Coordinates of C-alpha atoms in Angstrom, one line a residue:
X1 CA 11.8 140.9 85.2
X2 CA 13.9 141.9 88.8
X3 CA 13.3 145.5 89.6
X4 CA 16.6 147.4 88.9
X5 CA 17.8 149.1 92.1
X6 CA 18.4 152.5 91.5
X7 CA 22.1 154.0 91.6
X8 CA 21.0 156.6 94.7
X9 CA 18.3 157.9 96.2
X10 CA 18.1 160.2 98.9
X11 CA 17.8 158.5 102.7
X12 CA 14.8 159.2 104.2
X13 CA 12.9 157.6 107.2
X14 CA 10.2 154.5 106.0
X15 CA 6.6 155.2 106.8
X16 CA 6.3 152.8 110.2
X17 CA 2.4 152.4 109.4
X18 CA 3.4 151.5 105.4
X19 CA 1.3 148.8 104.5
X20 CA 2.3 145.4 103.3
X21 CA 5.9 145.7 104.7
X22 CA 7.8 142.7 104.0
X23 CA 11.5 141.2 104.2
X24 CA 13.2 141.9 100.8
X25 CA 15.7 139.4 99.1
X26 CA 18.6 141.3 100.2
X27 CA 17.7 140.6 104.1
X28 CA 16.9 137.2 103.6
X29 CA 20.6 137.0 102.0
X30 CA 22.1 138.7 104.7
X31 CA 20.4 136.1 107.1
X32 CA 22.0 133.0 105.3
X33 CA 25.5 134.8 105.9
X34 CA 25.0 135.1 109.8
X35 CA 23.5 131.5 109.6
X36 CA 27.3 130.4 108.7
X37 CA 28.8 131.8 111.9
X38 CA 25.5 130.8 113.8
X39 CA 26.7 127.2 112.6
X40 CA 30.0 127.6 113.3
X41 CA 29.2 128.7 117.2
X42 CA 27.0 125.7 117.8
X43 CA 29.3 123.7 116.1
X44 CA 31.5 124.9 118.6
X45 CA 29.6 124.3 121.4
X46 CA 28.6 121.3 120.4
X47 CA 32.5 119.7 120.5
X48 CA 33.2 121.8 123.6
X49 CA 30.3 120.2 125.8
X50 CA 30.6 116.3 124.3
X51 CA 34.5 117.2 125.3
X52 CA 33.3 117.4 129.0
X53 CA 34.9 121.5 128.7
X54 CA 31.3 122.7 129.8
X55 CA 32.3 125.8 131.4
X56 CA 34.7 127.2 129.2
X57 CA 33.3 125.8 125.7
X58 CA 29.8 128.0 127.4
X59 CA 31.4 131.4 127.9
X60 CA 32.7 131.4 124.3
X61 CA 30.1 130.7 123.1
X62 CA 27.7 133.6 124.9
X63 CA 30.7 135.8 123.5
X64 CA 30.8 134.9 120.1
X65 CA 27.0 134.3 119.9
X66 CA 26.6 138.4 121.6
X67 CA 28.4 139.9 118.4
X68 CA 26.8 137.8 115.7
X69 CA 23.1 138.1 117.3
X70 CA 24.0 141.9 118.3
X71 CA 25.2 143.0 114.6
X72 CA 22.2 141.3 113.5
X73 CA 19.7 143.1 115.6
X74 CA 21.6 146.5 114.3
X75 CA 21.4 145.6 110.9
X76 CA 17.5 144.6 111.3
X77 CA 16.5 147.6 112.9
X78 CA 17.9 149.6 111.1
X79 CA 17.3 148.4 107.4
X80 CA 13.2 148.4 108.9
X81 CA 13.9 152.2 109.6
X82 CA 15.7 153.5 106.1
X83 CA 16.1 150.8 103.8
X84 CA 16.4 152.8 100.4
X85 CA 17.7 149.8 98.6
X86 CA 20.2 151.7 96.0
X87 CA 23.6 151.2 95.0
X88 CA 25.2 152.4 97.8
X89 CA 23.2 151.0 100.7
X90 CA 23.7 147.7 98.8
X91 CA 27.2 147.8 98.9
X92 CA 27.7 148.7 102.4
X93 CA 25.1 145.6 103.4
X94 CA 27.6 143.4 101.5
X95 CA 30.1 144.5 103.2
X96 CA 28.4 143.4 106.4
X97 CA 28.0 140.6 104.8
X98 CA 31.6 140.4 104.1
X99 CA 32.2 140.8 107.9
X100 CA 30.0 138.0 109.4
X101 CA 31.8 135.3 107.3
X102 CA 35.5 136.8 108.2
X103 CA 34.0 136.6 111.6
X104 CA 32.8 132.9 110.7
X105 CA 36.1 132.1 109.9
X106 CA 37.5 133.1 113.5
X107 CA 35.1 131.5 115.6
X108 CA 37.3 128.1 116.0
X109 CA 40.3 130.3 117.2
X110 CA 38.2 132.4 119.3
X111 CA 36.6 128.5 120.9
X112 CA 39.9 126.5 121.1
X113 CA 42.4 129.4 121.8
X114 CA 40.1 132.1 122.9
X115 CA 41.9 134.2 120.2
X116 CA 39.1 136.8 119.1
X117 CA 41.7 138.6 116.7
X118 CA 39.7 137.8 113.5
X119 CA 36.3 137.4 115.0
X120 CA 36.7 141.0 116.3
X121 CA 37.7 142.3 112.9
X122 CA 35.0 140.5 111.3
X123 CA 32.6 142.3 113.7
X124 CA 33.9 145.8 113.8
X125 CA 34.0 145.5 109.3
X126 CA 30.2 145.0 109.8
X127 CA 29.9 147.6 112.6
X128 CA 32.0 150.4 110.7
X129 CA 29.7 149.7 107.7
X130 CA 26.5 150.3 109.9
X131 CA 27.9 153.7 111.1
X132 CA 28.3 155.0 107.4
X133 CA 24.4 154.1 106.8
X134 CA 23.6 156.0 110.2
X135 CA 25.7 158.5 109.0
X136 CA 24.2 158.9 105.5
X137 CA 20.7 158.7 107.1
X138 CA 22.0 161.9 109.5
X139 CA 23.0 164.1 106.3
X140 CA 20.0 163.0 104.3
X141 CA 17.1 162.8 106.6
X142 CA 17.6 166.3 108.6
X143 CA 14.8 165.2 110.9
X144 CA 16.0 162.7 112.1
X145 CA 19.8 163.6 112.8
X146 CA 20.0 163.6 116.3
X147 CA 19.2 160.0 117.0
X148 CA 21.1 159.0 114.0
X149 CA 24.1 160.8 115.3
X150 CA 24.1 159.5 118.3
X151 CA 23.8 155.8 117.0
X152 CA 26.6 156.9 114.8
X153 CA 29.3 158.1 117.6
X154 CA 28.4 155.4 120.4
X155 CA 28.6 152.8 117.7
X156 CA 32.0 154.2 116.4
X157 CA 33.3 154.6 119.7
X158 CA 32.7 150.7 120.8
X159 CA 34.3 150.0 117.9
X160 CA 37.6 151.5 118.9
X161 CA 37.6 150.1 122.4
X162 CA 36.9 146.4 120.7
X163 CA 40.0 146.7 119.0
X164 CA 42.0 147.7 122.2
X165 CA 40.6 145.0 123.9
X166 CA 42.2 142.3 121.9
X167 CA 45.5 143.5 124.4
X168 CA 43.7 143.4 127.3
X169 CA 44.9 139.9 129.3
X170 CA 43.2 137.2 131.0
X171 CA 41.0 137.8 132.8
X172 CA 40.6 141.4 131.9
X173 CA 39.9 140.8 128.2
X174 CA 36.4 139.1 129.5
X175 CA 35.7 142.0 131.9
X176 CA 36.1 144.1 129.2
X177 CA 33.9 142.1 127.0
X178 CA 30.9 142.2 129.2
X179 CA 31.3 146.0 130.0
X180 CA 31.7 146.6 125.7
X181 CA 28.6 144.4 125.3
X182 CA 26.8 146.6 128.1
X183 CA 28.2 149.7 126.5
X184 CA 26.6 148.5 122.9
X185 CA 23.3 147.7 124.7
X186 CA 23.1 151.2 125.8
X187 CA 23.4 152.3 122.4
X188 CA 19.8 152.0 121.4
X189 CA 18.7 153.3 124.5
X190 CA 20.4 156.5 124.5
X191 CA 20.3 156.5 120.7
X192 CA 15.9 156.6 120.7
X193 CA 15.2 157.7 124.0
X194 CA 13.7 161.3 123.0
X195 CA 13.3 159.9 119.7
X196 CA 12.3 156.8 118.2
X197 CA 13.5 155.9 114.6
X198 CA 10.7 154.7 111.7
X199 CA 10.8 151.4 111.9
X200 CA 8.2 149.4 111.1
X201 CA 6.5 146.7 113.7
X202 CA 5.1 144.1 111.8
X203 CA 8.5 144.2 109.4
X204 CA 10.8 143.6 112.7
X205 CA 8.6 140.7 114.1
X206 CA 8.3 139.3 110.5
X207 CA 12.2 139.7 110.2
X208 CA 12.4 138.2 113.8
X209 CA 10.0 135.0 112.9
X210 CA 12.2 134.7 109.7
X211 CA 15.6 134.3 111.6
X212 CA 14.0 131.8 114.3
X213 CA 12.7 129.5 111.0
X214 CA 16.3 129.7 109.9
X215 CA 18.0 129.4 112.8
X216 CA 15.8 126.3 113.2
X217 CA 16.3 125.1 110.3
X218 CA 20.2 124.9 111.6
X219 CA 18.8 122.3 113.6
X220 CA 17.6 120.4 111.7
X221 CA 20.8 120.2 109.7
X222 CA 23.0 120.0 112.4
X223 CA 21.4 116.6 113.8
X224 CA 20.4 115.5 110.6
X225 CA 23.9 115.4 109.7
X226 CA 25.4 114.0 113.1
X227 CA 22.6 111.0 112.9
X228 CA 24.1 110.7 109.3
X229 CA 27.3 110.3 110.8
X230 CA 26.3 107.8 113.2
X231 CA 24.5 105.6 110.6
X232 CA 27.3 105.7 108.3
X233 CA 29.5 104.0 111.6
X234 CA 27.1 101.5 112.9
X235 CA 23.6 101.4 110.8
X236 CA 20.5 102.4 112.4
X237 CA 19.3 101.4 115.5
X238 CA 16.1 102.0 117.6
X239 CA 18.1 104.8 119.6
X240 CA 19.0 106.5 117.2
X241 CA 15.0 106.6 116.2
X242 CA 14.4 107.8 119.8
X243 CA 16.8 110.8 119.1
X244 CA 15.4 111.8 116.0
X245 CA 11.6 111.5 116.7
X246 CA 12.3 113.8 119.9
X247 CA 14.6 116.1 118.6
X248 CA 11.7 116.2 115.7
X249 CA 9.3 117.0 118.4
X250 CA 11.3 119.7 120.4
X251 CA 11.9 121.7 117.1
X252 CA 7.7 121.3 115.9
X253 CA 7.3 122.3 119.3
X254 CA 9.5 125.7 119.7
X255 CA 8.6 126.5 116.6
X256 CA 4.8 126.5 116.8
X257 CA 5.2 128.1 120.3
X258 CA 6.7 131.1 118.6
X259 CA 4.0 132.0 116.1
X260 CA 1.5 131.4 117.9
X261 CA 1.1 135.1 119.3
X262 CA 1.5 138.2 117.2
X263 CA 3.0 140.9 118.7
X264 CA 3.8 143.0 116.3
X265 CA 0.5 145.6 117.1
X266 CA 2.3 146.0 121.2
X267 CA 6.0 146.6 119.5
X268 CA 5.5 150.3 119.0
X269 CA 4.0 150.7 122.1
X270 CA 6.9 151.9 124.4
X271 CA 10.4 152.0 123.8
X272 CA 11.0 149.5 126.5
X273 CA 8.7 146.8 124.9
X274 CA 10.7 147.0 122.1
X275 CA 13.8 146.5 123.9
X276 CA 13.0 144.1 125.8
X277 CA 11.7 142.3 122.6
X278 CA 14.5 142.8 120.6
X279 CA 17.4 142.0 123.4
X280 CA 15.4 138.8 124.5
X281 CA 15.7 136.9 121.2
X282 CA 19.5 136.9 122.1
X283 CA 18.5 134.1 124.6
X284 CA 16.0 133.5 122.4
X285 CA 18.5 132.8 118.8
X286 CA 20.8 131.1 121.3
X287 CA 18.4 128.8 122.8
X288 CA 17.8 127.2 119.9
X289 CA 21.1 126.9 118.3
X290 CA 22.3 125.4 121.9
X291 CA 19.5 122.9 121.3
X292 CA 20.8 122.0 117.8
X293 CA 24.3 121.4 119.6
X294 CA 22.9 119.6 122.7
X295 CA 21.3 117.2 120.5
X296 CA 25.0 116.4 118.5
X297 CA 26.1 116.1 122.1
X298 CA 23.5 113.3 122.7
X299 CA 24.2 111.7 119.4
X300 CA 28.0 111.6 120.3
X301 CA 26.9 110.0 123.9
X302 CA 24.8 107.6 122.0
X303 CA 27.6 106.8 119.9
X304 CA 29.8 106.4 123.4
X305 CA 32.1 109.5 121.7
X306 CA 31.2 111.9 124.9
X307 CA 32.8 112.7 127.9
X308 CA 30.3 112.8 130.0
X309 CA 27.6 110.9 131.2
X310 CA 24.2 110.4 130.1
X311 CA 22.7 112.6 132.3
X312 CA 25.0 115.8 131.1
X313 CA 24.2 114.8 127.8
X314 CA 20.6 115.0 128.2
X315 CA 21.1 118.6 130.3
X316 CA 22.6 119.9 127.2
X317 CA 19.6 119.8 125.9
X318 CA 16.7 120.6 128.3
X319 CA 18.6 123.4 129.8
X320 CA 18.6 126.0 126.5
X321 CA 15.0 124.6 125.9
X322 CA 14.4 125.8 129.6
X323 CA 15.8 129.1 128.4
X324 CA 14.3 129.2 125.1
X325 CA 10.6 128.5 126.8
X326 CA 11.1 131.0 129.8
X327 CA 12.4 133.6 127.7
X328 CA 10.0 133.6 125.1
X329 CA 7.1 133.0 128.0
X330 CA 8.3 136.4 129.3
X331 CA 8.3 138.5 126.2
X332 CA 4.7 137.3 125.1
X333 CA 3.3 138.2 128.7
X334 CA 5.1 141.4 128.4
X335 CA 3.7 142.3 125.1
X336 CA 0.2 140.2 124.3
X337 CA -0.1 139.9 127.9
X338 CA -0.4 135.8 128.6
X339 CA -2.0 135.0 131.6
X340 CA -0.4 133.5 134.8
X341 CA -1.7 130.2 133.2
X342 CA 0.9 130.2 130.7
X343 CA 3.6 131.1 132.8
X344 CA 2.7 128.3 135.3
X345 CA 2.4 125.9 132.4
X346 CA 6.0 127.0 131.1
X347 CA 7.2 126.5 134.9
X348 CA 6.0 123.0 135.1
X349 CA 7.4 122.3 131.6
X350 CA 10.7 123.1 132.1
X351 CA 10.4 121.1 135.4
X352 CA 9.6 118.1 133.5
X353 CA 12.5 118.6 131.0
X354 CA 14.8 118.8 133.9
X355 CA 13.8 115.9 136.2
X356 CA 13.6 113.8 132.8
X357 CA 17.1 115.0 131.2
X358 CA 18.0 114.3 135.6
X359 CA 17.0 110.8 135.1
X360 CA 18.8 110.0 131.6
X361 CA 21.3 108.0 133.4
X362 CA 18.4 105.7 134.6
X363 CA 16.0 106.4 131.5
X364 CA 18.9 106.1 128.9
X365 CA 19.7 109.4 126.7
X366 CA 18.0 108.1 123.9
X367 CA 14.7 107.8 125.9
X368 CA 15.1 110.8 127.5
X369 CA 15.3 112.6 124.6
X370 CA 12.1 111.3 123.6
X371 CA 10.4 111.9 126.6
X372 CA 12.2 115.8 126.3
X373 CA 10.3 115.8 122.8
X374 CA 6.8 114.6 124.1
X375 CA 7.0 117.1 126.7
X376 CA 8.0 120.7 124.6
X377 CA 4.6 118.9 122.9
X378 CA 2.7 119.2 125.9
X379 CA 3.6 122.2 126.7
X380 CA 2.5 123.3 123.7
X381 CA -1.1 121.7 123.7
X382 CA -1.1 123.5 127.1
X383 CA -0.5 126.7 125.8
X384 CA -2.5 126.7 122.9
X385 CA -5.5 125.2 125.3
X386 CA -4.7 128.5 127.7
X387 CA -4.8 130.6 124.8
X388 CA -8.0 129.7 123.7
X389 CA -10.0 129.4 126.5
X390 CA -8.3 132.3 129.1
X391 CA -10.5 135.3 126.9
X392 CA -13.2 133.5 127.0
X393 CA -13.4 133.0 130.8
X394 CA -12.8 136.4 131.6
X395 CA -15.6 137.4 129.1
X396 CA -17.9 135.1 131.5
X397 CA -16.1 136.8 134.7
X398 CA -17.2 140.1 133.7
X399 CA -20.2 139.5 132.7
X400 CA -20.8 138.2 135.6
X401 CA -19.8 141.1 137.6

């Protein structure tokens, strides 16, 4: 029988060393709502880029992508700090919830318009919600009041300057958009820098590892359905195969080059590893849902429904894997400390993936993308080779010495 949650308990701070810290149902729920507007962006993007409005289609979409990735992150962090799972803190998660899909629902306008009227709403709903659970955790968990005050007022006052940016004219409505986004970024920072909140490091990178599978998993639905599409208009073909076996591959690939470091004993280490952690996976979450959409793109160009050439087409998809594997190459020699072997074998990767997507024209897409596939492959048998024999030569090196 489910546990029922209880009407109210008092808000204190989680034990960060608890063991056996998991995701509960109600944050895996709350990840299937952010997955809709995750879709909806790369959707998006996906139209934009096979449109041939590259530039354009690519600045929404690192706006939109910034609020739904950022209220995320807030969420995360702090449900891993006080989650006391009663009544009230259920309520106020739904109405996050609540928020991401009215947000959702104005990502097309804020794409084909660039009318962020109801995707703003939709983010400050789920942003005023979070600033009644940091305020609750401030009246109820005395110790910790400072820090949650100050996550309480910086994240109030953003809110209010959101909302008077939707008046703000071209082009000072996106200059106010990247100082906002800097402004929110700062938030933590300020927020924990004399002291950190209780959350829990092997909950945030599980909760992380979660959100990659699903955002993944977007992926796979995405192209699944646009190769659908395609055989529904003109059968199956041996392109098409091509496509699928390396868009296959590239998703195997990033996701096996995720998990296979955990970092969750170096997360707690310093404040900045944590940061740096946390505000990487928005390249990170966007990397791969750009890959989802690149892939549509190349479908489209296969289909000859693109406007743009083969060689754009195949970009569209090596460049946010280029992001994804430099990124994430960072952050794991940041915090597990990966030699200079796997950075040079990232390097040369993503070299590969650009002189191949280059050559697409020559190669065909379909090809290409195969080829794209067979190397995020190698560059995984590359790292895993690197990860397994790096300690051990070192062990011989000081012996040696």
């Amino acid at each position: 029988m489910a546990e029922v949650p209880p009407l109210r308990t008092r808000m204190l701070a989680r034990d960060p060393s608890a063991q056996h810290r998991a995701a509960t149902p109600l944050e895996l729920l709350f990840d299937l709502c952010f997955v809709a507007a995750v879709g909806q962006a790369a959707a998006q993007l996906h139209h934009g880029v096979s449109e041939g409005h590259t530039a354009g289609t690519l600045l929404g979409y690192l706006m939109v992508f910034f609020a739904i990735w950022w209220a995320w992150m807030n969420f995360t962090w702090f449900a891993s700090a006080y989650d006391t799972d009663d009544v009230p803190y259920r309520a106020l998660t739904l109405v996050q919830m609540a928020g991401v899909l009215v947000l959702a629902a104005g990502v097309p306008a804020a794409f084909r318009d660039y009318d962020f009227t109801i995707a703003t709403i939709g983010y400050v709903v789920m942003r005023v919600a979070l600033v009644a659970q940091w305020l609750r955790a401030a009246r109820e968990h005395p110790e910790g009041r400072p820090c949650t005050l100050r996550y309480a007022v910086g994240i109030g006052l953003c809110q209010v300057a959101w909302i008077g940016r939707l008046w703000l004219p071209h082009p000072w409505g996106e200059i106010g958009f990247a100082v906002l986004a800097v402004a929110e970024m700062l938030v933590p920072v300020i927020a924990e820098r004399r002291m950190q909140t209780a959350w829990h490091p092997r909950h945030i990178a599980e909760r992380y590892g979660l959100f990659t599978i699903i955002v993944l998993g977007e992926v796979v639905l995405a192209v699944t359905a646009g190769i659908q599409e395609d055989v529904a208009d003109g059968g199956w073909s041996a392109g098409l195969l091509e496509i699928g076996t390396g868009g296959l591959l590239m998703i195997f690939a990033m996701w096996w080059i995720y998990f296979k470091h955990t970092v969750s004993d170096h997360l707690r280490d310093s404040l900045t590893r944590a940061i740096a952690w946390g505000y990487g996976h928005y390249l990170v979450f966007g990397g791969i849902a750009a890959v989802g959409a690149g892939l549509e793109v190349v479908i489209d160009s296969h289909a000859h429904k693109a406007h743009l050439g083969a060689a754009g087409a195949a970009l569209s998809v090596a460049v946010p894997l280029l992001v994804y594997l430099v990124v994430l190459s960072v952050l794991h020699v940041q915090l597990v400390h990966a030699g200079g072997l796997m950075v040079l074998a990232t390097i040369v990767g993503g070299a590969l993936l650009l002189s191949t997507a280059g050559m697409a024209d020559t190669l065909t897409v379909e090809f290409a993308t195969l080829l794209m596939g067979v190397e995020m492959m190698l560059v995984l048998v590359a790292g895993l080779v690197i990860q397994h024999t790096e300690p051990r030569a070192r062990e011989l090196a000081d012996r040696r010495l």
